[in-house]
Amino acid sequence: MKLFQRKKNPAADIEDIRRQGRLPAHIAIIMDGNGRWAESRGLPRNAGHARGSENFDRIATLCSELGIRYLTVYAFSTENWKRDPEEVRGIFDLFRKYLKKSCDEMLARNVKLRIFGDTSAFPEDILALIGRAAELSEQTTGMQVNVCINYGGRDEIVHAAKSLACDAAAGRISPEDVDAAAVEARLYSAGVPDPDLLIRTGGDMRVSNFLLWQIAYSELYVTDTLWPAFSGEELCRAIISFAGRDRRFGGYGKSSKPRR
Ligand code: FPP
């Protein structure tokens, strides 16, 4: 059964999907392929990250306009420290630039910003910008952007387990009270609903230590398109693909109820 009639114009499809209440509330993106995009043009890898950063800005603006409530992007993993120090410096300069611009424009854009990851070793100026962004986010009501920096899914779960162990050792929680909600409350993403749709650009069929707890029932959309070339139109195609799926969460589908 078709869940909605496809139109020629993806924006019209998105309008139908919105009317039917089938927009994903939370989109997560693995923005992969910046390096390949640059190398295929004979450019340094950091030129790919710079284009990737511009594209992130475009896609985030579009998500906000479409009415997406949460956007979470994988910007730097706990494993990315293995890269050349010059590449790492270049990526952190882009974060600095992005955080400054976000703070300047946050009220006008009416978005919220959170950083997921271990920020303990970040330079002072970046920590100050993250703090300022958190303050400004208290005054805004629109889409929440979560940027994962120095983030690893396993690291996040270990961090939550340590917090539970400390609370148990101090008598603040008993072992019987440890449940999924207690773990979730200690993740970087506490208070944010799980992603409905996980998009990966760059074609690799893996999750690369991203949001391991949260993506348990996310719908996947993998495209060969490299991140700097991922367009608004392709975002709409991913949303259209999502809206046509039958999410079962381990239960029954719409057309497969058991006979009694
Ligand atoms: C993966 O591509 C991308 C990264 C490790 C960095 C992502 C960073 C940005 C998009 C720019 C800054 C972001 C923000 C939020 C301001 P890759 O280098 O692994 O690409 P490859 O697989 O082609 O080598």
mmCIF file of C-alpha atoms and ligand atoms in Angstrom:
data_model
loop_
_atom_site.group_PDB
_atom_site.id
_atom_site.type_symbol
_atom_site.label_atom_id
_atom_site.label_comp_id
_atom_site.label_asym_id
_atom_site.label_seq_id
_atom_site.Cartn_x
_atom_site.Cartn_y
_atom_site.Cartn_z
ATOM 1 C CA MET A 1 0.000 0.000 0.000
ATOM 2 C CA LYS A 2 1.311 3.468 -0.906
ATOM 3 C CA LEU A 3 1.442 5.643 2.176
ATOM 4 C CA PHE A 4 1.270 8.820 0.108
ATOM 5 C CA GLN A 5 1.055 9.750 -3.575
ATOM 6 C CA ARG A 6 4.497 10.665 -5.002
ATOM 7 C CA LYS A 7 4.582 14.033 -6.768
ATOM 8 C CA LYS A 8 7.154 15.197 -9.336
ATOM 9 C CA ASN A 9 8.384 17.888 -6.982
ATOM 10 C CA PRO A 10 9.998 16.489 -3.773
ATOM 11 C CA ALA A 11 9.010 19.655 -1.846
ATOM 12 C CA ALA A 12 5.325 18.845 -2.570
ATOM 13 C CA ASP A 13 5.867 15.296 -1.298
ATOM 14 C CA ILE A 14 7.407 16.692 1.878
ATOM 15 C CA GLU A 15 4.341 18.909 2.341
ATOM 16 C CA ASP A 16 2.085 15.808 2.103
ATOM 17 C CA ILE A 17 4.336 13.954 4.549
ATOM 18 C CA ARG A 18 4.185 16.859 6.994
ATOM 19 C CA ARG A 19 0.366 16.997 6.740
ATOM 20 C CA GLN A 20 0.216 13.274 7.503
ATOM 21 C CA GLY A 21 2.492 13.751 10.542
ATOM 22 C CA ARG A 22 5.115 11.429 9.025
ATOM 23 C CA LEU A 23 8.119 13.760 9.096
ATOM 24 C CA PRO A 24 11.035 12.357 11.094
ATOM 25 C CA ALA A 25 11.293 14.320 14.346
ATOM 26 C CA HIS A 26 15.004 13.568 14.599
ATOM 27 C CA ILE A 27 17.494 13.133 11.738
ATOM 28 C CA ALA A 28 21.069 11.989 12.422
ATOM 29 C CA ILE A 29 23.787 12.256 9.765
ATOM 30 C CA ILE A 30 27.209 10.637 9.313
ATOM 31 C CA MET A 31 28.765 13.329 7.095
ATOM 32 C CA ASP A 32 31.297 11.114 5.324
ATOM 33 C CA GLY A 33 33.270 11.707 2.133
ATOM 34 C CA ASN A 34 34.872 15.138 2.592
ATOM 35 C CA GLY A 35 38.357 13.698 1.992
ATOM 36 C CA ARG A 36 37.376 11.828 -1.181
ATOM 37 C CA TRP A 37 35.501 14.873 -2.484
ATOM 38 C CA ALA A 38 38.677 16.973 -2.106
ATOM 39 C CA GLU A 39 41.114 14.329 -3.360
ATOM 40 C CA SER A 40 39.079 13.705 -6.532
ATOM 41 C CA ARG A 41 39.512 17.425 -7.321
ATOM 42 C CA GLY A 42 43.250 17.515 -6.501
ATOM 43 C CA LEU A 43 42.561 19.611 -3.384
ATOM 44 C CA PRO A 44 43.898 19.141 0.173
ATOM 45 C CA ARG A 45 41.581 17.184 2.517
ATOM 46 C CA ASN A 46 40.903 20.313 4.584
ATOM 47 C CA ALA A 47 39.317 21.941 1.519
ATOM 48 C CA GLY A 48 36.832 19.038 1.602
ATOM 49 C CA HIS A 49 36.097 19.653 5.297
ATOM 50 C CA ALA A 50 35.583 23.383 4.583
ATOM 51 C CA ARG A 51 33.050 22.526 1.838
ATOM 52 C CA GLY A 52 31.540 19.929 4.169
ATOM 53 C CA SER A 53 31.106 22.580 6.841
ATOM 54 C CA GLU A 54 29.341 24.927 4.378
ATOM 55 C CA ASN A 55 27.081 22.086 3.330
ATOM 56 C CA PHE A 56 26.268 21.262 6.941
ATOM 57 C CA ASP A 57 25.103 24.872 7.362
ATOM 58 C CA ARG A 58 22.867 24.586 4.255
ATOM 59 C CA ILE A 59 21.355 21.242 5.268
ATOM 60 C CA ALA A 60 20.784 22.396 8.873
ATOM 61 C CA THR A 61 18.956 25.498 7.601
ATOM 62 C CA LEU A 62 16.787 23.354 5.331
ATOM 63 C CA CYS A 63 15.983 20.906 8.164
ATOM 64 C CA SER A 64 14.903 23.813 10.346
ATOM 65 C CA GLU A 65 12.715 25.206 7.536
ATOM 66 C CA LEU A 66 11.139 21.776 6.978
ATOM 67 C CA GLY A 67 10.159 21.556 10.640
ATOM 68 C CA ILE A 68 12.610 18.841 11.763
ATOM 69 C CA ARG A 69 12.862 19.058 15.577
ATOM 70 C CA TYR A 70 16.363 17.585 16.095
ATOM 71 C CA LEU A 71 19.409 17.258 13.834
ATOM 72 C CA THR A 72 22.467 15.351 15.115
ATOM 73 C CA VAL A 73 25.673 15.262 13.059
ATOM 74 C CA TYR A 74 28.898 13.301 13.452
ATOM 75 C CA ALA A 75 31.652 15.865 13.102
ATOM 76 C CA PHE A 76 34.668 14.304 14.890
ATOM 77 C CA SER A 77 34.943 10.843 16.407
ATOM 78 C CA THR A 78 37.078 9.615 19.305
ATOM 79 C CA GLU A 79 39.007 7.710 16.604
ATOM 80 C CA ASN A 80 39.620 10.762 14.359
ATOM 81 C CA TRP A 81 42.630 11.756 16.531
ATOM 82 C CA LYS A 82 44.570 9.162 14.485
ATOM 83 C CA ARG A 83 44.550 11.617 11.563
ATOM 84 C CA ASP A 84 47.337 13.956 10.551
ATOM 85 C CA PRO A 85 47.630 16.802 13.164
ATOM 86 C CA GLU A 86 47.272 19.413 10.423
ATOM 87 C CA GLU A 87 43.948 17.898 9.320
ATOM 88 C CA VAL A 88 42.757 17.781 12.966
ATOM 89 C CA ARG A 89 43.774 21.449 13.451
ATOM 90 C CA GLY A 90 41.878 22.385 10.297
ATOM 91 C CA ILE A 91 38.718 20.621 11.491
ATOM 92 C CA PHE A 92 38.899 22.305 14.928
ATOM 93 C CA ASP A 93 39.326 25.712 13.222
ATOM 94 C CA LEU A 94 36.085 24.976 11.367
ATOM 95 C CA PHE A 95 34.357 24.127 14.684
ATOM 96 C CA ARG A 96 35.610 27.424 16.146
ATOM 97 C CA LYS A 97 34.275 29.344 13.139
ATOM 98 C CA TYR A 98 30.963 27.478 13.240
ATOM 99 C CA LEU A 99 30.493 28.029 16.997
ATOM 100 C CA LYS A 100 31.224 31.772 16.660
ATOM 101 C CA LYS A 101 28.758 32.127 13.783
ATOM 102 C CA SER A 102 26.154 30.047 15.640
ATOM 103 C CA CYS A 103 26.402 32.246 18.741
ATOM 104 C CA ASP A 104 26.049 35.401 16.584
ATOM 105 C CA GLU A 105 23.032 34.077 14.696
ATOM 106 C CA MET A 106 21.314 31.756 17.170
ATOM 107 C CA LEU A 107 18.578 34.128 18.341
ATOM 108 C CA ALA A 108 17.758 35.282 14.803
ATOM 109 C CA ARG A 109 17.678 31.679 13.538
ATOM 110 C CA ASN A 110 15.807 30.485 16.639
ATOM 111 C CA VAL A 111 17.766 27.209 16.906
ATOM 112 C CA LYS A 112 19.354 25.426 19.857
ATOM 113 C CA LEU A 113 22.863 23.970 19.874
ATOM 114 C CA ARG A 114 24.354 21.177 21.968
ATOM 115 C CA ILE A 115 27.694 19.411 21.723
ATOM 116 C CA PHE A 116 27.740 15.633 22.320
ATOM 117 C CA GLY A 117 31.105 14.141 23.241
ATOM 118 C CA ASP A 118 33.992 14.353 25.680
ATOM 119 C CA THR A 119 34.777 18.075 25.714
ATOM 120 C CA SER A 120 37.161 17.869 28.696
ATOM 121 C CA ALA A 121 40.328 18.307 26.624
ATOM 122 C CA PHE A 122 39.015 21.096 24.342
ATOM 123 C CA PRO A 123 40.852 24.434 24.190
ATOM 124 C CA GLU A 124 39.518 27.182 26.505
ATOM 125 C CA ASP A 125 38.166 29.375 23.694
ATOM 126 C CA ILE A 126 36.090 26.506 22.260
ATOM 127 C CA LEU A 127 34.752 25.645 25.750
ATOM 128 C CA ALA A 128 33.758 29.300 26.227
ATOM 129 C CA LEU A 129 31.900 29.295 22.892
ATOM 130 C CA ILE A 130 30.110 26.042 23.810
ATOM 131 C CA GLY A 131 29.072 27.626 27.142
ATOM 132 C CA ARG A 132 27.794 30.761 25.359
ATOM 133 C CA ALA A 133 25.856 28.619 22.848
ATOM 134 C CA ALA A 134 24.228 26.721 25.750
ATOM 135 C CA GLU A 135 23.130 30.004 27.382
ATOM 136 C CA LEU A 136 21.680 31.336 24.124
ATOM 137 C CA SER A 137 19.902 28.023 23.525
ATOM 138 C CA GLU A 138 17.839 28.595 26.666
ATOM 139 C CA GLN A 139 16.197 31.554 24.907
ATOM 140 C CA THR A 140 15.332 29.775 21.641
ATOM 141 C CA THR A 141 12.496 27.424 20.815
ATOM 142 C CA GLY A 142 13.293 26.015 17.343
ATOM 143 C CA MET A 143 15.207 23.014 16.015
ATOM 144 C CA GLN A 144 17.989 21.604 18.216
ATOM 145 C CA VAL A 145 21.276 20.901 16.464
ATOM 146 C CA ASN A 146 23.544 18.387 18.212
ATOM 147 C CA VAL A 147 27.117 18.360 16.940
ATOM 148 C CA CYS A 148 29.100 15.276 17.964
ATOM 149 C CA ILE A 149 32.720 16.248 18.584
ATOM 150 C CA ASN A 150 35.257 13.883 20.186
ATOM 151 C CA TYR A 151 32.280 11.541 20.245
ATOM 152 C CA GLY A 152 32.188 7.739 20.314
ATOM 153 C CA GLY A 153 29.143 5.569 20.942
ATOM 154 C CA ARG A 154 31.083 3.123 23.105
ATOM 155 C CA ASP A 155 32.756 5.957 24.981
ATOM 156 C CA GLU A 156 29.320 7.468 25.680
ATOM 157 C CA ILE A 157 28.003 4.165 27.090
ATOM 158 C CA VAL A 158 31.130 3.693 29.253
ATOM 159 C CA HIS A 159 30.677 7.261 30.528
ATOM 160 C CA ALA A 160 27.030 6.477 31.459
ATOM 161 C CA ALA A 161 28.051 3.176 33.134
ATOM 162 C CA LYS A 162 30.679 5.003 35.231
ATOM 163 C CA SER A 163 28.111 7.571 36.315
ATOM 164 C CA LEU A 164 25.713 4.767 37.363
ATOM 165 C CA ALA A 165 28.513 2.977 39.252
ATOM 166 C CA CYS A 166 29.411 6.209 41.116
ATOM 167 C CA ASP A 167 25.762 6.836 42.014
ATOM 168 C CA ALA A 168 25.380 3.229 43.206
ATOM 169 C CA ALA A 169 28.604 3.358 45.254
ATOM 170 C CA ALA A 170 27.418 6.606 46.876
ATOM 171 C CA GLY A 171 23.992 5.080 47.648
ATOM 172 C CA ARG A 172 22.129 7.517 45.360
ATOM 173 C CA ILE A 173 20.714 4.667 43.253
ATOM 174 C CA SER A 174 20.160 0.970 43.960
ATOM 175 C CA PRO A 175 20.997 -1.773 41.393
ATOM 176 C CA GLU A 176 17.258 -2.522 40.942
ATOM 177 C CA ASP A 177 16.747 1.050 39.721
ATOM 178 C CA VAL A 178 19.185 0.594 36.814
ATOM 179 C CA ASP A 179 17.007 0.461 33.714
ATOM 180 C CA ALA A 180 17.036 1.897 30.167
ATOM 181 C CA ALA A 181 15.784 5.276 31.422
ATOM 182 C CA ALA A 182 18.594 5.464 33.985
ATOM 183 C CA VAL A 183 21.168 4.793 31.238
ATOM 184 C CA GLU A 184 19.548 7.280 28.831
ATOM 185 C CA ALA A 185 19.565 10.010 31.469
ATOM 186 C CA ARG A 186 23.366 9.686 31.588
ATOM 187 C CA LEU A 187 24.066 9.722 27.844
ATOM 188 C CA TYR A 188 25.269 12.905 26.098
ATOM 189 C CA SER A 189 21.891 12.866 24.352
ATOM 190 C CA ALA A 190 19.839 12.915 27.604
ATOM 191 C CA GLY A 191 16.403 14.411 26.949
ATOM 192 C CA VAL A 192 16.638 14.040 23.149
ATOM 193 C CA PRO A 193 14.391 11.424 21.466
ATOM 194 C CA ASP A 194 16.167 8.700 19.468
ATOM 195 C CA PRO A 195 16.863 9.452 15.786
ATOM 196 C CA ASP A 196 14.058 8.349 13.474
ATOM 197 C CA LEU A 197 16.253 8.509 10.382
ATOM 198 C CA LEU A 198 20.014 7.932 10.123
ATOM 199 C CA ILE A 199 21.598 9.175 6.888
ATOM 200 C CA ARG A 200 25.126 8.149 5.901
ATOM 201 C CA THR A 201 26.831 9.793 2.935
ATOM 202 C CA GLY A 202 29.940 8.400 1.197
ATOM 203 C CA GLY A 203 28.525 4.917 0.596
ATOM 204 C CA ASP A 204 29.993 2.871 3.476
ATOM 205 C CA MET A 205 27.544 0.387 5.004
ATOM 206 C CA ARG A 206 28.531 0.782 8.640
ATOM 207 C CA VAL A 207 27.628 2.855 11.697
ATOM 208 C CA SER A 208 31.206 3.726 12.758
ATOM 209 C CA ASN A 209 30.600 3.994 16.518
ATOM 210 C CA PHE A 210 27.859 6.634 16.050
ATOM 211 C CA LEU A 211 24.942 6.838 18.544
ATOM 212 C CA LEU A 212 25.146 3.077 19.216
ATOM 213 C CA TRP A 213 22.467 3.141 21.929
ATOM 214 C CA GLN A 214 20.161 5.643 20.233
ATOM 215 C CA ILE A 215 19.933 4.141 16.724
ATOM 216 C CA ALA A 216 18.473 0.805 17.883
ATOM 217 C CA TYR A 217 15.324 1.370 15.757
ATOM 218 C CA SER A 218 16.403 4.195 13.438
ATOM 219 C CA GLU A 219 15.641 3.829 9.739
ATOM 220 C CA LEU A 220 18.827 3.841 7.626
ATOM 221 C CA TYR A 221 19.441 5.747 4.389
ATOM 222 C CA VAL A 222 22.894 5.265 2.831
ATOM 223 C CA THR A 223 23.907 7.179 -0.287
ATOM 224 C CA ASP A 224 27.092 7.126 -2.391
ATOM 225 C CA THR A 225 26.955 10.914 -2.620
ATOM 226 C CA LEU A 226 29.926 12.474 -0.821
ATOM 227 C CA TRP A 227 28.968 14.872 1.994
ATOM 228 C CA PRO A 228 29.980 18.181 0.324
ATOM 229 C CA ALA A 229 27.723 17.232 -2.622
ATOM 230 C CA PHE A 230 24.724 16.058 -0.572
ATOM 231 C CA SER A 231 21.919 18.384 -1.689
ATOM 232 C CA GLY A 232 18.649 19.576 -0.212
ATOM 233 C CA GLU A 233 16.884 17.547 -2.890
ATOM 234 C CA GLU A 234 18.618 14.379 -1.725
ATOM 235 C CA LEU A 235 17.664 15.189 1.867
ATOM 236 C CA CYS A 236 14.047 15.338 0.680
ATOM 237 C CA ARG A 237 14.508 11.952 -1.068
ATOM 238 C CA ALA A 238 15.803 10.453 2.213
ATOM 239 C CA ILE A 239 12.772 11.833 4.075
ATOM 240 C CA ILE A 240 10.417 10.499 1.379
ATOM 241 C CA SER A 241 12.071 7.063 1.658
ATOM 242 C CA PHE A 242 11.655 7.217 5.459
ATOM 243 C CA ALA A 243 7.984 8.234 5.243
ATOM 244 C CA GLY A 244 7.188 5.223 3.074
ATOM 245 C CA ARG A 245 8.501 2.661 5.560
ATOM 246 C CA ASP A 246 6.539 0.522 7.978
ATOM 247 C CA ARG A 247 8.300 0.832 11.346
ATOM 248 C CA ARG A 248 7.596 -2.199 13.488
ATOM 249 C CA PHE A 249 9.888 -1.729 16.527
ATOM 250 C CA GLY A 250 9.968 -5.513 16.931
ATOM 251 C CA GLY A 251 6.166 -5.794 16.790
ATOM 252 C CA TYR A 252 3.841 -6.448 13.845
ATOM 253 C CA GLY A 253 3.630 -4.490 10.605
ATOM 254 C CA LYS A 254 0.436 -2.752 9.462
ATOM 255 C CA SER A 255 -0.461 -5.647 7.172
ATOM 256 C CA SER A 256 0.748 -8.633 9.208
ATOM 257 C CA LYS A 257 -1.424 -8.923 12.327
ATOM 258 C CA PRO A 258 -1.695 -12.578 13.542
ATOM 259 C CA ARG A 259 -4.969 -14.433 12.797
ATOM 260 C CA ARG A 260 -6.793 -15.857 15.796
HETATM 261 C C1 FPP B 1 34.351 12.546 7.320
HETATM 262 O O1 FPP B 1 34.899 12.646 6.043
HETATM 263 C C2 FPP B 1 34.290 13.855 7.921
HETATM 264 C C3 FPP B 1 34.964 14.242 9.049
HETATM 265 C C4 FPP B 1 35.840 13.351 9.825
HETATM 266 C C5 FPP B 1 34.885 15.627 9.532
HETATM 267 C C6 FPP B 1 33.516 16.217 9.436
HETATM 268 C C7 FPP B 1 33.658 17.664 9.513
HETATM 269 C C8 FPP B 1 32.914 18.559 8.825
HETATM 270 C C9 FPP B 1 31.774 18.228 7.972
HETATM 271 C C10 FPP B 1 33.249 19.986 8.870
HETATM 272 C C11 FPP B 1 33.027 20.692 10.145
HETATM 273 C C12 FPP B 1 31.719 20.449 10.766
HETATM 274 C C13 FPP B 1 31.054 21.328 11.503
HETATM 275 C C14 FPP B 1 29.923 20.845 12.296
HETATM 276 C C15 FPP B 1 31.390 22.768 11.553
HETATM 277 P P1 FPP B 1 36.265 11.909 5.717
HETATM 278 O O2 FPP B 1 37.376 12.889 5.896
HETATM 279 O O3 FPP B 1 36.400 10.674 6.559
HETATM 280 O O4 FPP B 1 36.059 11.564 4.217
HETATM 281 P P2 FPP B 1 36.669 10.306 3.425
HETATM 282 O O5 FPP B 1 35.905 9.096 3.901
HETATM 283 O O6 FPP B 1 36.350 10.641 2.015
HETATM 284 O O7 FPP B 1 38.136 10.259 3.722
#
